[in-house]
Short mmCIF file of C-alpha atoms in Angstrom, two decimals:
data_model
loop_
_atom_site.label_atom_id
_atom_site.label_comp_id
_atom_site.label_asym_id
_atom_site.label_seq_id
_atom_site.Cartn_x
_atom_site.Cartn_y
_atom_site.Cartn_z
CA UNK A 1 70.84 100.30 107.90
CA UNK A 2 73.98 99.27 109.34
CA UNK A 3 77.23 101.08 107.88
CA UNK A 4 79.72 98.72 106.17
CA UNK A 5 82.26 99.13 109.15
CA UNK A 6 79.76 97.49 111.88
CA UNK A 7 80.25 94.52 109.47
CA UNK A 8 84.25 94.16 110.31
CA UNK A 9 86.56 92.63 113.19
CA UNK A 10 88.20 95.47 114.92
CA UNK A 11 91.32 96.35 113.09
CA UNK A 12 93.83 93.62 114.68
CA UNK A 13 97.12 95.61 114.21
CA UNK A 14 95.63 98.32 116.52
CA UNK A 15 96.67 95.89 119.49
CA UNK A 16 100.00 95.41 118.84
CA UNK A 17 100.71 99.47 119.53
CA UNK A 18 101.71 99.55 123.22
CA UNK A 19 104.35 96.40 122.45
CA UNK A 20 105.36 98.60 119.56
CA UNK A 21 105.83 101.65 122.32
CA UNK A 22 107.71 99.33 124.64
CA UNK A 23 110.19 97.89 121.86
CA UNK A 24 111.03 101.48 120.35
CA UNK A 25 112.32 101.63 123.60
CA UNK A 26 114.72 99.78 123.31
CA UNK A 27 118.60 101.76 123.18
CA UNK A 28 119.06 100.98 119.73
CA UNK A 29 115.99 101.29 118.37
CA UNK A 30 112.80 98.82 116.97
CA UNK A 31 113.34 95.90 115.12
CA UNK A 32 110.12 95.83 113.58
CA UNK A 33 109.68 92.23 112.21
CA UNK A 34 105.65 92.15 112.47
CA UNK A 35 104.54 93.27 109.00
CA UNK A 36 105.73 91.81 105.90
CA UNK A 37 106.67 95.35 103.56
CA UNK A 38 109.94 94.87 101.70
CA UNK A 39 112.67 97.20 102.96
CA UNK A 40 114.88 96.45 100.08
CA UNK A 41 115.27 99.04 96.66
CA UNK A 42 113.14 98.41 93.86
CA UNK A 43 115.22 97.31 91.01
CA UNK A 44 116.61 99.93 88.60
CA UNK A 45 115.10 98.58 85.49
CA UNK A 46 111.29 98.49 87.35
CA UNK A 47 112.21 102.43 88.43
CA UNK A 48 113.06 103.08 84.87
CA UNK A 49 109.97 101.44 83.12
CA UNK A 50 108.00 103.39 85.53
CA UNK A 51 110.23 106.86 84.84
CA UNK A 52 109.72 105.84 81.25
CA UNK A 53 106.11 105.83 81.14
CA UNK A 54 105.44 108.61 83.73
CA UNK A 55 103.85 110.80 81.09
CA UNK A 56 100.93 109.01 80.60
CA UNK A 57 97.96 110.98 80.77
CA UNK A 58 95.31 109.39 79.04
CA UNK A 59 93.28 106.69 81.10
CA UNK A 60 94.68 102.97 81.59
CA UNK A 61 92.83 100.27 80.72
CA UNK A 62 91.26 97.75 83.53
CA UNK A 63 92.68 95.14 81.18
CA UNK A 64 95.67 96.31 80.71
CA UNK A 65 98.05 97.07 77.54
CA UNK A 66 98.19 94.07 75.00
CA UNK A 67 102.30 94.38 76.17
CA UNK A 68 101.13 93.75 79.73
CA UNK A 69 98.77 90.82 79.22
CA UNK A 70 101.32 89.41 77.19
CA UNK A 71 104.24 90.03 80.16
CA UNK A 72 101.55 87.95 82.49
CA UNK A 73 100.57 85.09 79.95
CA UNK A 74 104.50 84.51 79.60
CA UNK A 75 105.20 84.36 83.27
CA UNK A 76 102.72 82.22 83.98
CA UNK A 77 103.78 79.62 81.26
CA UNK A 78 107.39 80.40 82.28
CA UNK A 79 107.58 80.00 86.17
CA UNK A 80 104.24 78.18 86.81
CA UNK A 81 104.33 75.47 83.69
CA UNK A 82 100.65 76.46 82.64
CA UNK A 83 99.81 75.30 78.84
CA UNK A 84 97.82 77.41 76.14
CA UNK A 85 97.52 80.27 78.27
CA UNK A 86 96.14 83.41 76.09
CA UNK A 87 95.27 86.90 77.21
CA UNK A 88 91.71 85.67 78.39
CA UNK A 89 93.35 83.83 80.99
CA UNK A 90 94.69 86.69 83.19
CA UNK A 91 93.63 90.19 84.36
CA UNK A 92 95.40 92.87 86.22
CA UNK A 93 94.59 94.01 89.63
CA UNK A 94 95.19 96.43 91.85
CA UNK A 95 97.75 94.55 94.43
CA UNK A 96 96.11 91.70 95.84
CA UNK A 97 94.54 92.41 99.29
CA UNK A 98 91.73 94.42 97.33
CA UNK A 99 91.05 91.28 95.43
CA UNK A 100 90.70 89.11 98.22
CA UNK A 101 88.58 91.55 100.04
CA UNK A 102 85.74 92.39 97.14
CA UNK A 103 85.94 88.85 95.26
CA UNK A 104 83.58 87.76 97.23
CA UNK A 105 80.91 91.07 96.40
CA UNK A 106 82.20 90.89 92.56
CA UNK A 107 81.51 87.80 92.45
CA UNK A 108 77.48 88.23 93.61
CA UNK A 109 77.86 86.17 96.54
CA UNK A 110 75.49 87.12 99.87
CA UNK A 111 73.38 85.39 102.54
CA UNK A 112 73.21 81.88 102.25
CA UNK A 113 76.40 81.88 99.98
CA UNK A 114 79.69 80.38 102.26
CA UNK A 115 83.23 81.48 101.84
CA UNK A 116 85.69 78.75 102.87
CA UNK A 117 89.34 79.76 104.00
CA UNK A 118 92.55 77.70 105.79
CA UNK A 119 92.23 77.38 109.98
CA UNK A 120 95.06 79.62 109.98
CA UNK A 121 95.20 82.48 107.62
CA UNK A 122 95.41 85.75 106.33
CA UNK A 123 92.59 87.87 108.19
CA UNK A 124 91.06 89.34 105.08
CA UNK A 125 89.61 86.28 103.63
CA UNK A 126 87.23 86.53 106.20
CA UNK A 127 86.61 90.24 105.78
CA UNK A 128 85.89 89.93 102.24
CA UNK A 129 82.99 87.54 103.53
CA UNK A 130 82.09 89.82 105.75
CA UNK A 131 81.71 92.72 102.87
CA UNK A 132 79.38 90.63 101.27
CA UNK A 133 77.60 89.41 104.33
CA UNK A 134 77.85 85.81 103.18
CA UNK A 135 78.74 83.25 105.56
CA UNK A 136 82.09 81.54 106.13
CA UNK A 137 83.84 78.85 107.47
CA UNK A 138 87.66 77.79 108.93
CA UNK A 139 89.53 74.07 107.67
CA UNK A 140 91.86 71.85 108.24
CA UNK A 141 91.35 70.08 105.21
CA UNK A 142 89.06 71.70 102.84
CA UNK A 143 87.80 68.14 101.16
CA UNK A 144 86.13 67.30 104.62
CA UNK A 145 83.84 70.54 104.31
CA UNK A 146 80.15 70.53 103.82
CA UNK A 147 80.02 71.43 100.12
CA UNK A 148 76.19 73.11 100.35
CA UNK A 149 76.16 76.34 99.71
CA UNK A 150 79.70 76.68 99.62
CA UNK A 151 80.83 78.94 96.47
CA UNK A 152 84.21 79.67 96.69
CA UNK A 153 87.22 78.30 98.33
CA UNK A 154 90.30 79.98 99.08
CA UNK A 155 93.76 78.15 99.32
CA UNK A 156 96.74 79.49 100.30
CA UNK A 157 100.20 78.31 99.20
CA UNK A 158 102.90 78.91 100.41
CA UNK A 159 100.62 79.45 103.56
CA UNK A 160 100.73 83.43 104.89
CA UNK A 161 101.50 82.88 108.00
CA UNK A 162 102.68 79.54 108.49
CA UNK A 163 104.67 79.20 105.16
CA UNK A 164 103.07 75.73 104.84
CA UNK A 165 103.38 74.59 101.55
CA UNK A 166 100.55 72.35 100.07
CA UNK A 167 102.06 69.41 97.59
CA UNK A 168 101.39 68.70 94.07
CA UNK A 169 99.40 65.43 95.52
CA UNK A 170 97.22 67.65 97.97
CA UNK A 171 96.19 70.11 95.06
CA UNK A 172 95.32 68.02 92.64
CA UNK A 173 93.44 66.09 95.35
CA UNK A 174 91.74 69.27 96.40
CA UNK A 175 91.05 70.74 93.13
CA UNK A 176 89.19 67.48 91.99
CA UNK A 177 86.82 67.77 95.14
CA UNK A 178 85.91 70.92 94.12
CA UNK A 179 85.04 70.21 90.77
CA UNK A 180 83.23 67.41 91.97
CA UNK A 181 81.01 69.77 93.57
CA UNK A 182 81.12 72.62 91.62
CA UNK A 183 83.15 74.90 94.12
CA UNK A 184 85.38 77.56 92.92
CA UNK A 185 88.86 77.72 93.88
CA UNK A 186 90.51 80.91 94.07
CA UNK A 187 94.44 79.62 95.62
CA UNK A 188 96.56 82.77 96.86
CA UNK A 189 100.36 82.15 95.32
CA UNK A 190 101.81 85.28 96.07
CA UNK A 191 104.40 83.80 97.86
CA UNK A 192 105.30 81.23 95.40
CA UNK A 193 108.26 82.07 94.14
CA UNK A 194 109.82 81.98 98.03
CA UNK A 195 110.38 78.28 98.48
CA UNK A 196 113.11 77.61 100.87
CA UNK A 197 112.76 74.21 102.09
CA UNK A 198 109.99 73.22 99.12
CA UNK A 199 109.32 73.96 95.63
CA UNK A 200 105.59 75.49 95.74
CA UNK A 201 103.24 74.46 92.78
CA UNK A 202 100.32 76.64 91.05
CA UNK A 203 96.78 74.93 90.43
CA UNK A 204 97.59 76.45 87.19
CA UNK A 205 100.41 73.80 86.64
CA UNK A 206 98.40 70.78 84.72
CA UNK A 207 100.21 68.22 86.61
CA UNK A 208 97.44 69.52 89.35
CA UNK A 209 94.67 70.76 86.97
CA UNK A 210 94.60 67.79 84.20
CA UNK A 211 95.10 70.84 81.58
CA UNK A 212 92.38 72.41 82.35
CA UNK A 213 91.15 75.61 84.19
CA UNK A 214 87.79 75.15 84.74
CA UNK A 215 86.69 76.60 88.18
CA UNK A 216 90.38 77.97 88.81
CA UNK A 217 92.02 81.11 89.72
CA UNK A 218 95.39 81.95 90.95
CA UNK A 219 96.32 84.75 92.26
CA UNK A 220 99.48 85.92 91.83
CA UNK A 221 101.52 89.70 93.84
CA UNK A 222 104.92 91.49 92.90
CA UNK A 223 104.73 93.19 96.23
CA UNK A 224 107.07 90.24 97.61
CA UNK A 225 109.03 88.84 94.84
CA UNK A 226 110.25 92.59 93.28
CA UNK A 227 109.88 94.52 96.12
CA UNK A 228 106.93 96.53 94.95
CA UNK A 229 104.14 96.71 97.41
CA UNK A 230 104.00 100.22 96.73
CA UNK A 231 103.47 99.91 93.28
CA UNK A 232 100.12 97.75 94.35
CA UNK A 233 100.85 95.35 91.34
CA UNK A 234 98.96 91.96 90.99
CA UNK A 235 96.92 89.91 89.01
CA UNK A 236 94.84 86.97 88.49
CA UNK A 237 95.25 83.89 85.98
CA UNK A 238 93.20 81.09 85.63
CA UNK A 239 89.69 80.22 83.82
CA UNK A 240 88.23 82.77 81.29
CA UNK A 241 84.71 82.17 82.63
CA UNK A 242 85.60 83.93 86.13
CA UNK A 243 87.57 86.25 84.62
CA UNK A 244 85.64 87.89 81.66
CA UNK A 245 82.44 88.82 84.22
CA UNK A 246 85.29 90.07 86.26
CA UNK A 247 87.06 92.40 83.95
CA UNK A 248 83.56 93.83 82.96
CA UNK A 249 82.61 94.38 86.72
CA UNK A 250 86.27 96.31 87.35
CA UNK A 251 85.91 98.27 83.82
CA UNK A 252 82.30 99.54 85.82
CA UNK A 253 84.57 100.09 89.47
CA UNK A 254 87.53 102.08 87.36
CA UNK A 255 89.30 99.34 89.33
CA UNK A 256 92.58 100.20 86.99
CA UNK A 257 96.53 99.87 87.41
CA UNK A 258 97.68 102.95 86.59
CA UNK A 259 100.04 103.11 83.17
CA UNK A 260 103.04 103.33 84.53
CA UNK A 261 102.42 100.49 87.22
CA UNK A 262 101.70 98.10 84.59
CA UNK A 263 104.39 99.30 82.40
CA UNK A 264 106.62 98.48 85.22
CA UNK A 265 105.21 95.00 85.93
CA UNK A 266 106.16 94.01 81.97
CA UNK A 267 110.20 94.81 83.14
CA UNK A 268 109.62 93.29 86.50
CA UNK A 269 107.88 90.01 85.06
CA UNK A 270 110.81 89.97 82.25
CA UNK A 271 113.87 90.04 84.35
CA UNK A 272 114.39 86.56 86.53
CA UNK A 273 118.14 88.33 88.21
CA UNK A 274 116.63 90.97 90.37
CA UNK A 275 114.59 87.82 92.40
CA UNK A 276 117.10 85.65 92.60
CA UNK A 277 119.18 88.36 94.14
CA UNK A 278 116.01 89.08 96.47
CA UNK A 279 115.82 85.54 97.52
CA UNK A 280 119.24 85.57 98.43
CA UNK A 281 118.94 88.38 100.57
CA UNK A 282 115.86 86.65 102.18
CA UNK A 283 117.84 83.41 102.71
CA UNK A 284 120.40 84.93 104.29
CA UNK A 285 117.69 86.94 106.84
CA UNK A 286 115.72 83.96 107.45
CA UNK A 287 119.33 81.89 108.23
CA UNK A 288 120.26 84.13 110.73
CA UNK A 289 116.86 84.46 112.32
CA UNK A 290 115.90 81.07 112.81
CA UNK A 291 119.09 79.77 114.04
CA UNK A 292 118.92 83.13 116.57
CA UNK A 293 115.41 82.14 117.22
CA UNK A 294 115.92 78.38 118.29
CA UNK A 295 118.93 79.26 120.48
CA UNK A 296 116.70 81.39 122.24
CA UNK A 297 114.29 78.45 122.99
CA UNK A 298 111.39 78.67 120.48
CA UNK A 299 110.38 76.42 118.12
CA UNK A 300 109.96 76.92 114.57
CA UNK A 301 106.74 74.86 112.33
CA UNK A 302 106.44 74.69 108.36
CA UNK A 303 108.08 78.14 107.40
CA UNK A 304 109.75 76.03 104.30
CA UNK A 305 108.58 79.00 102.24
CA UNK A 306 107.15 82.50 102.21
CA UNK A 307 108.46 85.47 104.19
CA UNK A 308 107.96 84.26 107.64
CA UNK A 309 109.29 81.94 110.74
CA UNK A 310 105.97 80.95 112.48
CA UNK A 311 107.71 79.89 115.80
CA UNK A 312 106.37 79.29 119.64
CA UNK A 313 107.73 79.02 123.02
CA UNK A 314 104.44 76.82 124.19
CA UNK A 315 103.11 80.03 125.80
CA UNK A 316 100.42 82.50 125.08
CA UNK A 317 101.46 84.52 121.82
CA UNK A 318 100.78 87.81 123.57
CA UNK A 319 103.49 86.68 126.31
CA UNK A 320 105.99 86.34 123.45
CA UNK A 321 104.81 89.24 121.58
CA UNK A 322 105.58 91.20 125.35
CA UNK A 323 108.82 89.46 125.73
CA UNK A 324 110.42 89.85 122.56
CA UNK A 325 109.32 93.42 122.84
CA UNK A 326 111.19 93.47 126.07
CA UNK A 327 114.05 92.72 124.01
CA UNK A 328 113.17 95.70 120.96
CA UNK A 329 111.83 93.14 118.54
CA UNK A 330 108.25 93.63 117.40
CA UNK A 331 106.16 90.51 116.10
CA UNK A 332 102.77 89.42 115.13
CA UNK A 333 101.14 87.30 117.71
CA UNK A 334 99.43 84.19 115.84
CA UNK A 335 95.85 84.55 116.97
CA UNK A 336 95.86 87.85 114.09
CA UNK A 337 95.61 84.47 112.18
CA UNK A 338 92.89 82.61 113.26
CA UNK A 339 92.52 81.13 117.22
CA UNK A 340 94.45 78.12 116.40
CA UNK A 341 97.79 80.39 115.99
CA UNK A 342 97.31 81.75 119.65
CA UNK A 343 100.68 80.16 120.95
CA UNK A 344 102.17 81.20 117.81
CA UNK A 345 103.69 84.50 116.58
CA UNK A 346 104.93 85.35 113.31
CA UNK A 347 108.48 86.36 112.77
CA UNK A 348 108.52 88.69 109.44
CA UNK A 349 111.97 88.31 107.36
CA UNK A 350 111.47 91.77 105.70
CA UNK A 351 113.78 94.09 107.70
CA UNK A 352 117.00 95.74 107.21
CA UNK A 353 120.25 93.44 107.20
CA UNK A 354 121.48 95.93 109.70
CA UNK A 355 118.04 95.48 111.66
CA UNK A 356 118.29 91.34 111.33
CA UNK A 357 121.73 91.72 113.02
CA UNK A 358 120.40 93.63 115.67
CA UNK A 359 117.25 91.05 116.42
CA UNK A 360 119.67 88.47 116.45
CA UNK A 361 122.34 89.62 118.71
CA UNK A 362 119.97 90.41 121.11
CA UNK A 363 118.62 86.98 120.98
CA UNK A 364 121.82 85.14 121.94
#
């Protein structure tokens, strides 16, 4: 028997450590703008519903507290538009790259079964494939797929990396080809609420659905949006049918946020100030960087939302990974993405404002 591991790409951040060496070279330090972790505080009243509920030493639920469910049912009818949404409709997880990498496993699917995921695109779609050794397959436009044996479909919107942003027109579109051939959709929002140059939509939203969720889940991270990645707080909303078999799976895995996480997601989902004031600290990074970025010759595609530029200079992405290393500036090259992104690299907004100012004076 094979172990699990043989299953898996080699671990693609592994390459990027002698252009890290090179730009920590640099006289005034890295400017690491290659992974997307939030540099900014937490917000006092998440740290306090968190110091609040520290003493908790009784076992959390996988379900979470009836005030948590409730937190996530109102956000969801709040900020996404979704109708009649009741505590059926969403379950907690634990951050959202664990979901996408077992959903495929808790869902049953194997050999034979295909997992369907954007040309360009977060790498662990695939690896959750991989985990269950079912098959899977790359799109440009997921209608245009062979729908045998295809069982679940991921979207992504706002796209990590490109920051593409599907329209209202293209979901609904997608979501009734689907249906049509009985294909769930699991659509990654996590970046939704970081629309700079478009207002991102949920499948949840019925102008896209028809007010229903049948065959629909959204997933949905805090990581970006409160600056708590290292709270690993997520969840999923969406149709009660792929949900229940869910929860009872994760209540077998002890897949559970932990008491005072979810205590801390109610204050986070409840209080709208702390990401507006995020956003404008984003805006103001991803101003600076892509003006600093085209005056230095590359050009920027999509990136109207999400945390990243996705910019070229019509050359190998390792050559611009090397030269803006050269300069101190780390980046992701775009073939981490899929080999379509391989004259691409991703420019991460989540640094410092100190560290911005730094990447972009060197850049002019």
């Amino acid at each position: 028997m094979s172990a699990v591991s043989d299953r898996l790409p080699t671990f693609p951040w592994d390459k990027l450590e002698p252009y890290r060496k090179t730009a920590a070279g640099h006289p005034d330090g890295i400017v690491d703008l290659s992974v997307g972790t939030p540099v900014d505080p937490v917000p006092e009243l998440i740290q306090k519903a968190l110091i609040d509920a520290a003493d908790s030493p009784g076992y959390p639920t996988v379900w979470g507290t009836p005030a948590l469910r409730d937190a996530l049912t109102g956000w969801v009818a709040r900020r996404l538009g979704a109708r009649d949404v009741t505590h059926r409709h969403v379950l907690p997880i634990v951050g959202s790259k664990e979901l996408v990498a077992w959903l495929p496993t808790q869902l049953g699917l194997g050999p034979g079964d295909k997992v369907a995921f954007p040309r360009l695109a977060y790498p662990t779609y695939e690896v959750g494939a991989r985990l269950a050794r079912a098959e899977y397959v790359a799109y440009d436009d997921p209608t245009e797929l062979d729908p045998t044996g295809l069982k679940l479909l991921w979207l992504n919107s706002p796209s990590n990396p490109t920051g593409r942003v599907l329209s209202k027109a293209d979901l609904t579109r997608i979501v009734g080809w689907a249906r049509e051939h009985g294909v769930l959709i699991c659509s990654d929002e996590c970046y939704l609420e970081l629309g700079w140059e478009a207002d991102p939509v949920s499948v949840l939203h019925p102008d896209v659905n028809g007010g229903s969720y049948d065959g629909l889940v959204a997933v949905h991270s805090l990581s970006k949006r409160s600056n708590l990645a290292g709270y690993r707080a997520a969840f999923l909303a969406g149709d009660p049918a792929v949900l229940g078999p869910l929860l009872e799976i994760r209540k077998h895995g002890g897949m559970m946020t932990s008491a005072p996480t979810q205590a801390a997601v109610v204050a986070a989902l409840g209080d709208d100030e702390h990401v507006r004031i995020q956003r404008e600290r984003y805006t103001a990074r991803r101003t600076a960087l892509r003006a600093a970025l085209l005056g230095h010759g590359f050009r920027v595609e999509h990136s109207e939302a999400g945390l990243y530029l996705w910019a070229t200079r019509d050359e190998s992405c390792w050559d611009t990974v090397a030269h803006l290393a050269g300069l101190g500036i780390l980046v992701a090259p775009g073939d981490f993405y899929g080999p379509a992104g391989d004259r691409f690299v991703r420019v991460a907004l989540t640094a410092t404002d100190e560290r911005v100012r730094a990447a972009v004076a060197r850049l002019t």
